[in-house]
mmCIF file of the C-alpha atoms, coordinates in Angstrom:
data_MODEL
# 
_entry.id   MODEL 
# 
loop_
_atom_site.group_PDB 
_atom_site.id 
_atom_site.type_symbol 
_atom_site.label_atom_id 
_atom_site.label_alt_id 
_atom_site.label_comp_id 
_atom_site.label_asym_id 
_atom_site.label_entity_id 
_atom_site.label_seq_id 
_atom_site.pdbx_PDB_ins_code 
_atom_site.Cartn_x 
_atom_site.Cartn_y 
_atom_site.Cartn_z 
_atom_site.occupancy 
_atom_site.B_iso_or_equiv 
_atom_site.pdbx_formal_charge 
_atom_site.auth_seq_id 
_atom_site.auth_comp_id 
_atom_site.auth_asym_id 
_atom_site.auth_atom_id 
_atom_site.pdbx_PDB_model_num 
ATOM 1   C CA . MET A 1 1   ? -2.286  21.888  -1.369  1.00 0.00 ? 1   MET A CA 1 
ATOM 2   C CA . ALA A 1 2   ? 0.398   22.452  -2.715  1.00 0.00 ? 2   ALA A CA 1 
ATOM 3   C CA . LEU A 1 3   ? 1.628   18.143  -3.431  1.00 0.00 ? 3   LEU A CA 1 
ATOM 4   C CA . ASN A 1 4   ? 5.381   17.322  -3.210  1.00 0.00 ? 4   ASN A CA 1 
ATOM 5   C CA . ASP A 1 5   ? 6.971   15.790  -7.085  1.00 0.00 ? 5   ASP A CA 1 
ATOM 6   C CA . LEU A 1 6   ? 6.855   11.904  -7.408  1.00 0.00 ? 6   LEU A CA 1 
ATOM 7   C CA . SER A 1 7   ? 8.819   10.100  -9.377  1.00 0.00 ? 7   SER A CA 1 
ATOM 8   C CA . LEU A 1 8   ? 7.068   6.510   -10.149 1.00 0.00 ? 8   LEU A CA 1 
ATOM 9   C CA . SER A 1 9   ? 7.816   3.129   -11.110 1.00 0.00 ? 9   SER A CA 1 
ATOM 10  C CA . LEU A 1 10  ? 5.184   1.005   -11.790 1.00 0.00 ? 10  LEU A CA 1 
ATOM 11  C CA . GLN A 1 11  ? 5.694   -2.060  -11.793 1.00 0.00 ? 11  GLN A CA 1 
ATOM 12  C CA . PHE A 1 12  ? 3.776   -5.671  -12.726 1.00 0.00 ? 12  PHE A CA 1 
ATOM 13  C CA . GLY A 1 13  ? 4.598   -9.186  -11.590 1.00 0.00 ? 13  GLY A CA 1 
ATOM 14  C CA . SER A 1 14  ? 4.371   -12.916 -13.225 1.00 0.00 ? 14  SER A CA 1 
ATOM 15  C CA . ILE A 1 15  ? 0.693   -12.149 -12.398 1.00 0.00 ? 15  ILE A CA 1 
ATOM 16  C CA . ALA A 1 16  ? -1.295  -13.828 -15.523 1.00 0.00 ? 16  ALA A CA 1 
ATOM 17  C CA . ARG A 1 17  ? -4.577  -14.652 -14.222 1.00 0.00 ? 17  ARG A CA 1 
ATOM 18  C CA . HIS A 1 18  ? -4.838  -11.760 -12.060 1.00 0.00 ? 18  HIS A CA 1 
ATOM 19  C CA . LEU A 1 19  ? -3.454  -8.185  -14.826 1.00 0.00 ? 19  LEU A CA 1 
ATOM 20  C CA . ALA A 1 20  ? -6.523  -7.137  -16.982 1.00 0.00 ? 20  ALA A CA 1 
ATOM 21  C CA . ALA A 1 21  ? -8.426  -6.554  -13.848 1.00 0.00 ? 21  ALA A CA 1 
ATOM 22  C CA . HIS A 1 22  ? -5.290  -5.600  -11.711 1.00 0.00 ? 22  HIS A CA 1 
ATOM 23  C CA . ARG A 1 23  ? -3.879  -3.302  -14.938 1.00 0.00 ? 23  ARG A CA 1 
ATOM 24  C CA . ALA A 1 24  ? -7.899  -1.678  -14.832 1.00 0.00 ? 24  ALA A CA 1 
ATOM 25  C CA . ALA A 1 25  ? -8.145  -1.272  -10.595 1.00 0.00 ? 25  ALA A CA 1 
ATOM 26  C CA . LEU A 1 26  ? -4.474  0.242   -10.824 1.00 0.00 ? 26  LEU A CA 1 
ATOM 27  C CA . PRO A 1 27  ? -4.310  3.280   -14.113 1.00 0.00 ? 27  PRO A CA 1 
ATOM 28  C CA . ARG A 1 28  ? -0.774  5.206   -13.177 1.00 0.00 ? 28  ARG A CA 1 
ATOM 29  C CA . HIS A 1 29  ? -2.617  8.436   -12.845 1.00 0.00 ? 29  HIS A CA 1 
ATOM 30  C CA . LYS A 1 30  ? -4.776  7.635   -10.021 1.00 0.00 ? 30  LYS A CA 1 
ATOM 31  C CA . VAL A 1 31  ? -1.582  5.357   -8.202  1.00 0.00 ? 31  VAL A CA 1 
ATOM 32  C CA . ILE A 1 32  ? 0.354   9.019   -9.033  1.00 0.00 ? 32  ILE A CA 1 
ATOM 33  C CA . ARG A 1 33  ? -2.691  10.743  -6.822  1.00 0.00 ? 33  ARG A CA 1 
ATOM 34  C CA . TRP A 1 34  ? -2.951  7.937   -4.530  1.00 0.00 ? 34  TRP A CA 1 
ATOM 35  C CA . ILE A 1 35  ? 1.152   8.373   -3.038  1.00 0.00 ? 35  ILE A CA 1 
ATOM 36  C CA . ARG A 1 36  ? 0.900   12.132  -3.613  1.00 0.00 ? 36  ARG A CA 1 
ATOM 37  C CA . ARG A 1 37  ? -2.058  12.945  -1.335  1.00 0.00 ? 37  ARG A CA 1 
ATOM 38  C CA . SER A 1 38  ? 0.023   10.146  1.183   1.00 0.00 ? 38  SER A CA 1 
ATOM 39  C CA . LEU A 1 39  ? 3.345   12.540  1.026   1.00 0.00 ? 39  LEU A CA 1 
ATOM 40  C CA . GLU A 1 40  ? 5.094   14.729  2.685   1.00 0.00 ? 40  GLU A CA 1 
ATOM 41  C CA . ALA A 1 41  ? 8.339   15.186  1.153   1.00 0.00 ? 41  ALA A CA 1 
ATOM 42  C CA . ASP A 1 42  ? 9.713   14.573  -2.317  1.00 0.00 ? 42  ASP A CA 1 
ATOM 43  C CA . ALA A 1 43  ? 9.886   10.733  -3.584  1.00 0.00 ? 43  ALA A CA 1 
ATOM 44  C CA . GLU A 1 44  ? 11.321  8.302   -5.700  1.00 0.00 ? 44  GLU A CA 1 
ATOM 45  C CA . MET A 1 45  ? 9.134   5.150   -6.204  1.00 0.00 ? 45  MET A CA 1 
ATOM 46  C CA . THR A 1 46  ? 8.020   1.728   -7.593  1.00 0.00 ? 46  THR A CA 1 
ATOM 47  C CA . VAL A 1 47  ? 4.782   -0.196  -6.900  1.00 0.00 ? 47  VAL A CA 1 
ATOM 48  C CA . ARG A 1 48  ? 5.086   -3.398  -8.165  1.00 0.00 ? 48  ARG A CA 1 
ATOM 49  C CA . ILE A 1 49  ? 2.425   -5.695  -7.977  1.00 0.00 ? 49  ILE A CA 1 
ATOM 50  C CA . VAL A 1 50  ? 3.471   -9.475  -7.847  1.00 0.00 ? 50  VAL A CA 1 
ATOM 51  C CA . ASP A 1 51  ? 1.594   -13.069 -7.322  1.00 0.00 ? 51  ASP A CA 1 
ATOM 52  C CA . GLU A 1 52  ? 1.258   -14.674 -4.530  1.00 0.00 ? 52  GLU A CA 1 
ATOM 53  C CA . GLU A 1 53  ? 4.478   -16.758 -5.078  1.00 0.00 ? 53  GLU A CA 1 
ATOM 54  C CA . GLU A 1 54  ? 7.108   -13.486 -4.671  1.00 0.00 ? 54  GLU A CA 1 
ATOM 55  C CA . GLY A 1 55  ? 5.104   -11.994 -2.021  1.00 0.00 ? 55  GLY A CA 1 
ATOM 56  C CA . ARG A 1 56  ? 4.672   -14.770 0.357   1.00 0.00 ? 56  ARG A CA 1 
ATOM 57  C CA . ALA A 1 57  ? 8.920   -15.707 -0.458  1.00 0.00 ? 57  ALA A CA 1 
ATOM 58  C CA . LEU A 1 58  ? 9.813   -11.513 0.188   1.00 0.00 ? 58  LEU A CA 1 
ATOM 59  C CA . ASN A 1 59  ? 7.413   -11.940 3.488   1.00 0.00 ? 59  ASN A CA 1 
ATOM 60  C CA . ARG A 1 60  ? 9.804   -14.975 4.381   1.00 0.00 ? 60  ARG A CA 1 
ATOM 61  C CA . ASP A 1 61  ? 12.807  -13.381 3.945   1.00 0.00 ? 61  ASP A CA 1 
ATOM 62  C CA . TYR A 1 62  ? 13.000  -10.232 4.810   1.00 0.00 ? 62  TYR A CA 1 
ATOM 63  C CA . ARG A 1 63  ? 10.229  -10.723 8.011   1.00 0.00 ? 63  ARG A CA 1 
ATOM 64  C CA . GLN A 1 64  ? 10.369  -13.876 8.870   1.00 0.00 ? 64  GLN A CA 1 
ATOM 65  C CA . LYS A 1 65  ? 6.434   -14.665 8.075   1.00 0.00 ? 65  LYS A CA 1 
ATOM 66  C CA . ASP A 1 66  ? 6.155   -17.450 5.704   1.00 0.00 ? 66  ASP A CA 1 
ATOM 67  C CA . TYR A 1 67  ? 3.417   -16.519 3.738   1.00 0.00 ? 67  TYR A CA 1 
ATOM 68  C CA . ALA A 1 68  ? 1.865   -13.614 1.603   1.00 0.00 ? 68  ALA A CA 1 
ATOM 69  C CA . THR A 1 69  ? 1.266   -10.851 2.649   1.00 0.00 ? 69  THR A CA 1 
ATOM 70  C CA . ASN A 1 70  ? -1.722  -6.933  0.850   1.00 0.00 ? 70  ASN A CA 1 
ATOM 71  C CA . VAL A 1 71  ? 1.287   -4.334  1.208   1.00 0.00 ? 71  VAL A CA 1 
ATOM 72  C CA . LEU A 1 72  ? 5.298   -4.758  1.629   1.00 0.00 ? 72  LEU A CA 1 
ATOM 73  C CA . THR A 1 73  ? 7.598   -1.603  1.884   1.00 0.00 ? 73  THR A CA 1 
ATOM 74  C CA . PHE A 1 74  ? 11.067  -1.130  1.674   1.00 0.00 ? 74  PHE A CA 1 
ATOM 75  C CA . ASP A 1 75  ? 11.709  1.946   3.429   1.00 0.00 ? 75  ASP A CA 1 
ATOM 76  C CA . TYR A 1 76  ? 14.853  3.777   2.352   1.00 0.00 ? 76  TYR A CA 1 
ATOM 77  C CA . ALA A 1 77  ? 15.462  6.990   2.768   1.00 0.00 ? 77  ALA A CA 1 
ATOM 78  C CA . THR A 1 78  ? 12.767  9.695   5.066   1.00 0.00 ? 78  THR A CA 1 
ATOM 79  C CA . GLU A 1 79  ? 14.382  12.642  4.136   1.00 0.00 ? 79  GLU A CA 1 
ATOM 80  C CA . PRO A 1 80  ? 15.617  14.879  1.438   1.00 0.00 ? 80  PRO A CA 1 
ATOM 81  C CA . MET A 1 81  ? 13.875  12.803  -0.210  1.00 0.00 ? 81  MET A CA 1 
ATOM 82  C CA . VAL A 1 82  ? 11.390  9.678   0.510   1.00 0.00 ? 82  VAL A CA 1 
ATOM 83  C CA . MET A 1 83  ? 13.015  7.282   -1.617  1.00 0.00 ? 83  MET A CA 1 
ATOM 84  C CA . ALA A 1 84  ? 11.108  3.185   -1.091  1.00 0.00 ? 84  ALA A CA 1 
ATOM 85  C CA . ASP A 1 85  ? 9.542   0.035   -2.771  1.00 0.00 ? 85  ASP A CA 1 
ATOM 86  C CA . LEU A 1 86  ? 5.538   -0.680  -2.262  1.00 0.00 ? 86  LEU A CA 1 
ATOM 87  C CA . VAL A 1 87  ? 5.199   -3.926  -2.683  1.00 0.00 ? 87  VAL A CA 1 
ATOM 88  C CA . LEU A 1 88  ? 1.046   -5.064  -3.389  1.00 0.00 ? 88  LEU A CA 1 
ATOM 89  C CA . CYS A 1 89  ? 0.434   -9.326  -3.493  1.00 0.00 ? 89  CYS A CA 1 
ATOM 90  C CA . ALA A 1 90  ? -2.695  -8.401  -6.659  1.00 0.00 ? 90  ALA A CA 1 
ATOM 91  C CA . PRO A 1 91  ? -4.407  -12.323 -5.021  1.00 0.00 ? 91  PRO A CA 1 
ATOM 92  C CA . VAL A 1 92  ? -3.800  -11.042 -0.955  1.00 0.00 ? 92  VAL A CA 1 
ATOM 93  C CA . ILE A 1 93  ? -5.873  -8.726  -1.746  1.00 0.00 ? 93  ILE A CA 1 
ATOM 94  C CA . GLU A 1 94  ? -8.712  -9.547  -4.236  1.00 0.00 ? 94  GLU A CA 1 
ATOM 95  C CA . LYS A 1 95  ? -9.052  -11.977 -1.393  1.00 0.00 ? 95  LYS A CA 1 
ATOM 96  C CA . GLU A 1 96  ? -9.741  -8.730  0.415   1.00 0.00 ? 96  GLU A CA 1 
ATOM 97  C CA . ALA A 1 97  ? -11.595 -7.068  -1.693  1.00 0.00 ? 97  ALA A CA 1 
ATOM 98  C CA . LYS A 1 98  ? -13.727 -9.557  -2.213  1.00 0.00 ? 98  LYS A CA 1 
ATOM 99  C CA . GLU A 1 99  ? -13.911 -10.636 1.865   1.00 0.00 ? 99  GLU A CA 1 
ATOM 100 C CA . LEU A 1 100 ? -15.108 -6.762  2.644   1.00 0.00 ? 100 LEU A CA 1 
ATOM 101 C CA . LYS A 1 101 ? -17.599 -6.250  -0.650  1.00 0.00 ? 101 LYS A CA 1 
ATOM 102 C CA . ILE A 1 102 ? -15.432 -2.838  -1.605  1.00 0.00 ? 102 ILE A CA 1 
ATOM 103 C CA . PRO A 1 103 ? -14.188 -2.663  -5.517  1.00 0.00 ? 103 PRO A CA 1 
ATOM 104 C CA . LEU A 1 104 ? -10.661 -4.242  -5.698  1.00 0.00 ? 104 LEU A CA 1 
ATOM 105 C CA . GLN A 1 105 ? -9.519  -0.221  -6.590  1.00 0.00 ? 105 GLN A CA 1 
ATOM 106 C CA . THR A 1 106 ? -10.233 1.486   -3.373  1.00 0.00 ? 106 THR A CA 1 
ATOM 107 C CA . HIS A 1 107 ? -8.624  -1.211  -0.887  1.00 0.00 ? 107 HIS A CA 1 
ATOM 108 C CA . TYR A 1 108 ? -5.867  -0.278  -3.301  1.00 0.00 ? 108 TYR A CA 1 
ATOM 109 C CA . ALA A 1 109 ? -6.033  2.916   -2.611  1.00 0.00 ? 109 ALA A CA 1 
ATOM 110 C CA . HIS A 1 110 ? -5.786  2.381   0.664   1.00 0.00 ? 110 HIS A CA 1 
ATOM 111 C CA . LEU A 1 111 ? -3.293  0.167   0.382   1.00 0.00 ? 111 LEU A CA 1 
ATOM 112 C CA . LEU A 1 112 ? -1.106  2.739   -1.726  1.00 0.00 ? 112 LEU A CA 1 
ATOM 113 C CA . VAL A 1 113 ? -1.668  5.115   1.022   1.00 0.00 ? 113 VAL A CA 1 
ATOM 114 C CA . HIS A 1 114 ? -0.851  3.173   4.176   1.00 0.00 ? 114 HIS A CA 1 
ATOM 115 C CA . GLY A 1 115 ? 2.427   1.677   2.826   1.00 0.00 ? 115 GLY A CA 1 
ATOM 116 C CA . THR A 1 116 ? 3.176   5.728   1.867   1.00 0.00 ? 116 THR A CA 1 
ATOM 117 C CA . LEU A 1 117 ? 2.767   6.699   5.408   1.00 0.00 ? 117 LEU A CA 1 
ATOM 118 C CA . HIS A 1 118 ? 5.138   3.714   6.171   1.00 0.00 ? 118 HIS A CA 1 
ATOM 119 C CA . ALA A 1 119 ? 7.616   4.905   3.968   1.00 0.00 ? 119 ALA A CA 1 
ATOM 120 C CA . GLN A 1 120 ? 7.824   7.803   5.775   1.00 0.00 ? 120 GLN A CA 1 
ATOM 121 C CA . GLY A 1 121 ? 8.057   6.360   9.239   1.00 0.00 ? 121 GLY A CA 1 
ATOM 122 C CA . TRP A 1 122 ? 4.500   5.654   10.381  1.00 0.00 ? 122 TRP A CA 1 
ATOM 123 C CA . ASP A 1 123 ? 3.486   2.481   12.036  1.00 0.00 ? 123 ASP A CA 1 
ATOM 124 C CA . HIS A 1 124 ? 1.103   0.789   13.461  1.00 0.00 ? 124 HIS A CA 1 
ATOM 125 C CA . GLU A 1 125 ? 2.245   -1.429  14.941  1.00 0.00 ? 125 GLU A CA 1 
ATOM 126 C CA . THR A 1 126 ? 5.024   0.088   18.007  1.00 0.00 ? 126 THR A CA 1 
ATOM 127 C CA . SER A 1 127 ? 2.371   1.417   19.906  1.00 0.00 ? 127 SER A CA 1 
ATOM 128 C CA . ASP A 1 128 ? -1.961  1.205   20.171  1.00 0.00 ? 128 ASP A CA 1 
ATOM 129 C CA . GLU A 1 129 ? -1.305  4.792   19.610  1.00 0.00 ? 129 GLU A CA 1 
ATOM 130 C CA . ASP A 1 130 ? 0.501   5.116   17.093  1.00 0.00 ? 130 ASP A CA 1 
ATOM 131 C CA . ALA A 1 131 ? -1.896  2.549   15.352  1.00 0.00 ? 131 ALA A CA 1 
ATOM 132 C CA . GLU A 1 132 ? -4.862  4.952   16.202  1.00 0.00 ? 132 GLU A CA 1 
ATOM 133 C CA . GLU A 1 133 ? -2.527  7.787   15.271  1.00 0.00 ? 133 GLU A CA 1 
ATOM 134 C CA . MET A 1 134 ? -1.579  6.083   11.377  1.00 0.00 ? 134 MET A CA 1 
ATOM 135 C CA . GLU A 1 135 ? -5.226  4.939   10.688  1.00 0.00 ? 135 GLU A CA 1 
ATOM 136 C CA . ALA A 1 136 ? -6.932  8.900   11.787  1.00 0.00 ? 136 ALA A CA 1 
ATOM 137 C CA . ARG A 1 137 ? -4.281  9.579   8.364   1.00 0.00 ? 137 ARG A CA 1 
ATOM 138 C CA . GLU A 1 138 ? -5.436  7.135   6.761   1.00 0.00 ? 138 GLU A CA 1 
ATOM 139 C CA . THR A 1 139 ? -9.080  7.578   6.664   1.00 0.00 ? 139 THR A CA 1 
ATOM 140 C CA . GLU A 1 140 ? -8.297  11.335  6.319   1.00 0.00 ? 140 GLU A CA 1 
ATOM 141 C CA . ILE A 1 141 ? -6.182  11.255  3.061   1.00 0.00 ? 141 ILE A CA 1 
ATOM 142 C CA . LEU A 1 142 ? -8.229  8.628   2.071   1.00 0.00 ? 142 LEU A CA 1 
ATOM 143 C CA . THR A 1 143 ? -12.162 10.936  2.613   1.00 0.00 ? 143 THR A CA 1 
ATOM 144 C CA . ALA A 1 144 ? -10.562 13.934  1.180   1.00 0.00 ? 144 ALA A CA 1 
ATOM 145 C CA . MET A 1 145 ? -9.955  11.690  -1.259  1.00 0.00 ? 145 MET A CA 1 
ATOM 146 C CA . GLY A 1 146 ? -13.438 10.875  -2.109  1.00 0.00 ? 146 GLY A CA 1 
ATOM 147 C CA . TYR A 1 147 ? -12.994 7.171   -0.903  1.00 0.00 ? 147 TYR A CA 1 
ATOM 148 C CA . PRO A 1 148 ? -14.948 5.469   2.144   1.00 0.00 ? 148 PRO A CA 1 
ATOM 149 C CA . ASP A 1 149 ? -13.046 5.675   5.820   1.00 0.00 ? 149 ASP A CA 1 
ATOM 150 C CA . PRO A 1 150 ? -11.611 2.003   5.797   1.00 0.00 ? 150 PRO A CA 1 
ATOM 151 C CA . TYR A 1 151 ? -12.249 1.539   9.604   1.00 0.00 ? 151 TYR A CA 1 
ATOM 152 C CA . GLY A 1 152 ? -15.865 2.224   9.751   1.00 0.00 ? 152 GLY A CA 1 
ATOM 153 C CA . LYS A 1 153 ? -16.556 -0.981  9.196   1.00 0.00 ? 153 LYS A CA 1 
ATOM 154 C CA . ALA A 1 154 ? -14.666 -4.399  10.108  1.00 0.00 ? 154 ALA A CA 1 
ATOM 155 C CA . ARG A 1 155 ? -11.447 -3.702  8.041   1.00 0.00 ? 155 ARG A CA 1 
ATOM 156 C CA . VAL A 1 156 ? -9.191  -5.850  6.977   1.00 0.00 ? 156 VAL A CA 1 
ATOM 157 C CA . LYS A 1 157 ? -5.832  -3.666  8.246   1.00 0.00 ? 157 LYS A CA 1 
ATOM 158 C CA . PRO A 1 158 ? -2.361  -4.009  6.022   1.00 0.00 ? 158 PRO A CA 1 
ATOM 159 C CA . SER A 1 159 ? 0.232   -6.168  7.660   1.00 0.00 ? 159 SER A CA 1 
ATOM 160 C CA . ARG A 1 160 ? 2.882   -4.192  8.975   1.00 0.00 ? 160 ARG A CA 1 
ATOM 161 C CA . ARG A 1 161 ? 5.820   -3.612  5.788   1.00 0.00 ? 161 ARG A CA 1 
# 
């Protein structure tokens, strides 16, 4: 299986109290693997890990929802190349992973796959059928990499872009 090319910028914002655990959960080679397995075209992407304050401000300013969410996708182009920013809120993701009793890295893998699909036009909020399709695609990608089905149990669903 030939994988698409990926130019990646991996950034860590002001997450001082979370930094060590999140850096350990996000080795660059794994982030690249998770995203590349989700791509249907070559891509230029930025992944930014943020604190609750920055996550909340972005969600409020761009989605008019005044809370920090787990993942936000800012998609700029899908053809001929995927261009997007994925913003992940470290404290939210850490809390969800604990609630789900799964490793932090497993939850990051799921959310990066989820966000990458959004960057390519997948949307789970348009209809139940679209949500089922997207969840099935996420499950296919993750299980092929050895991760459990994120929807196999009562899992937290990623937020909308």
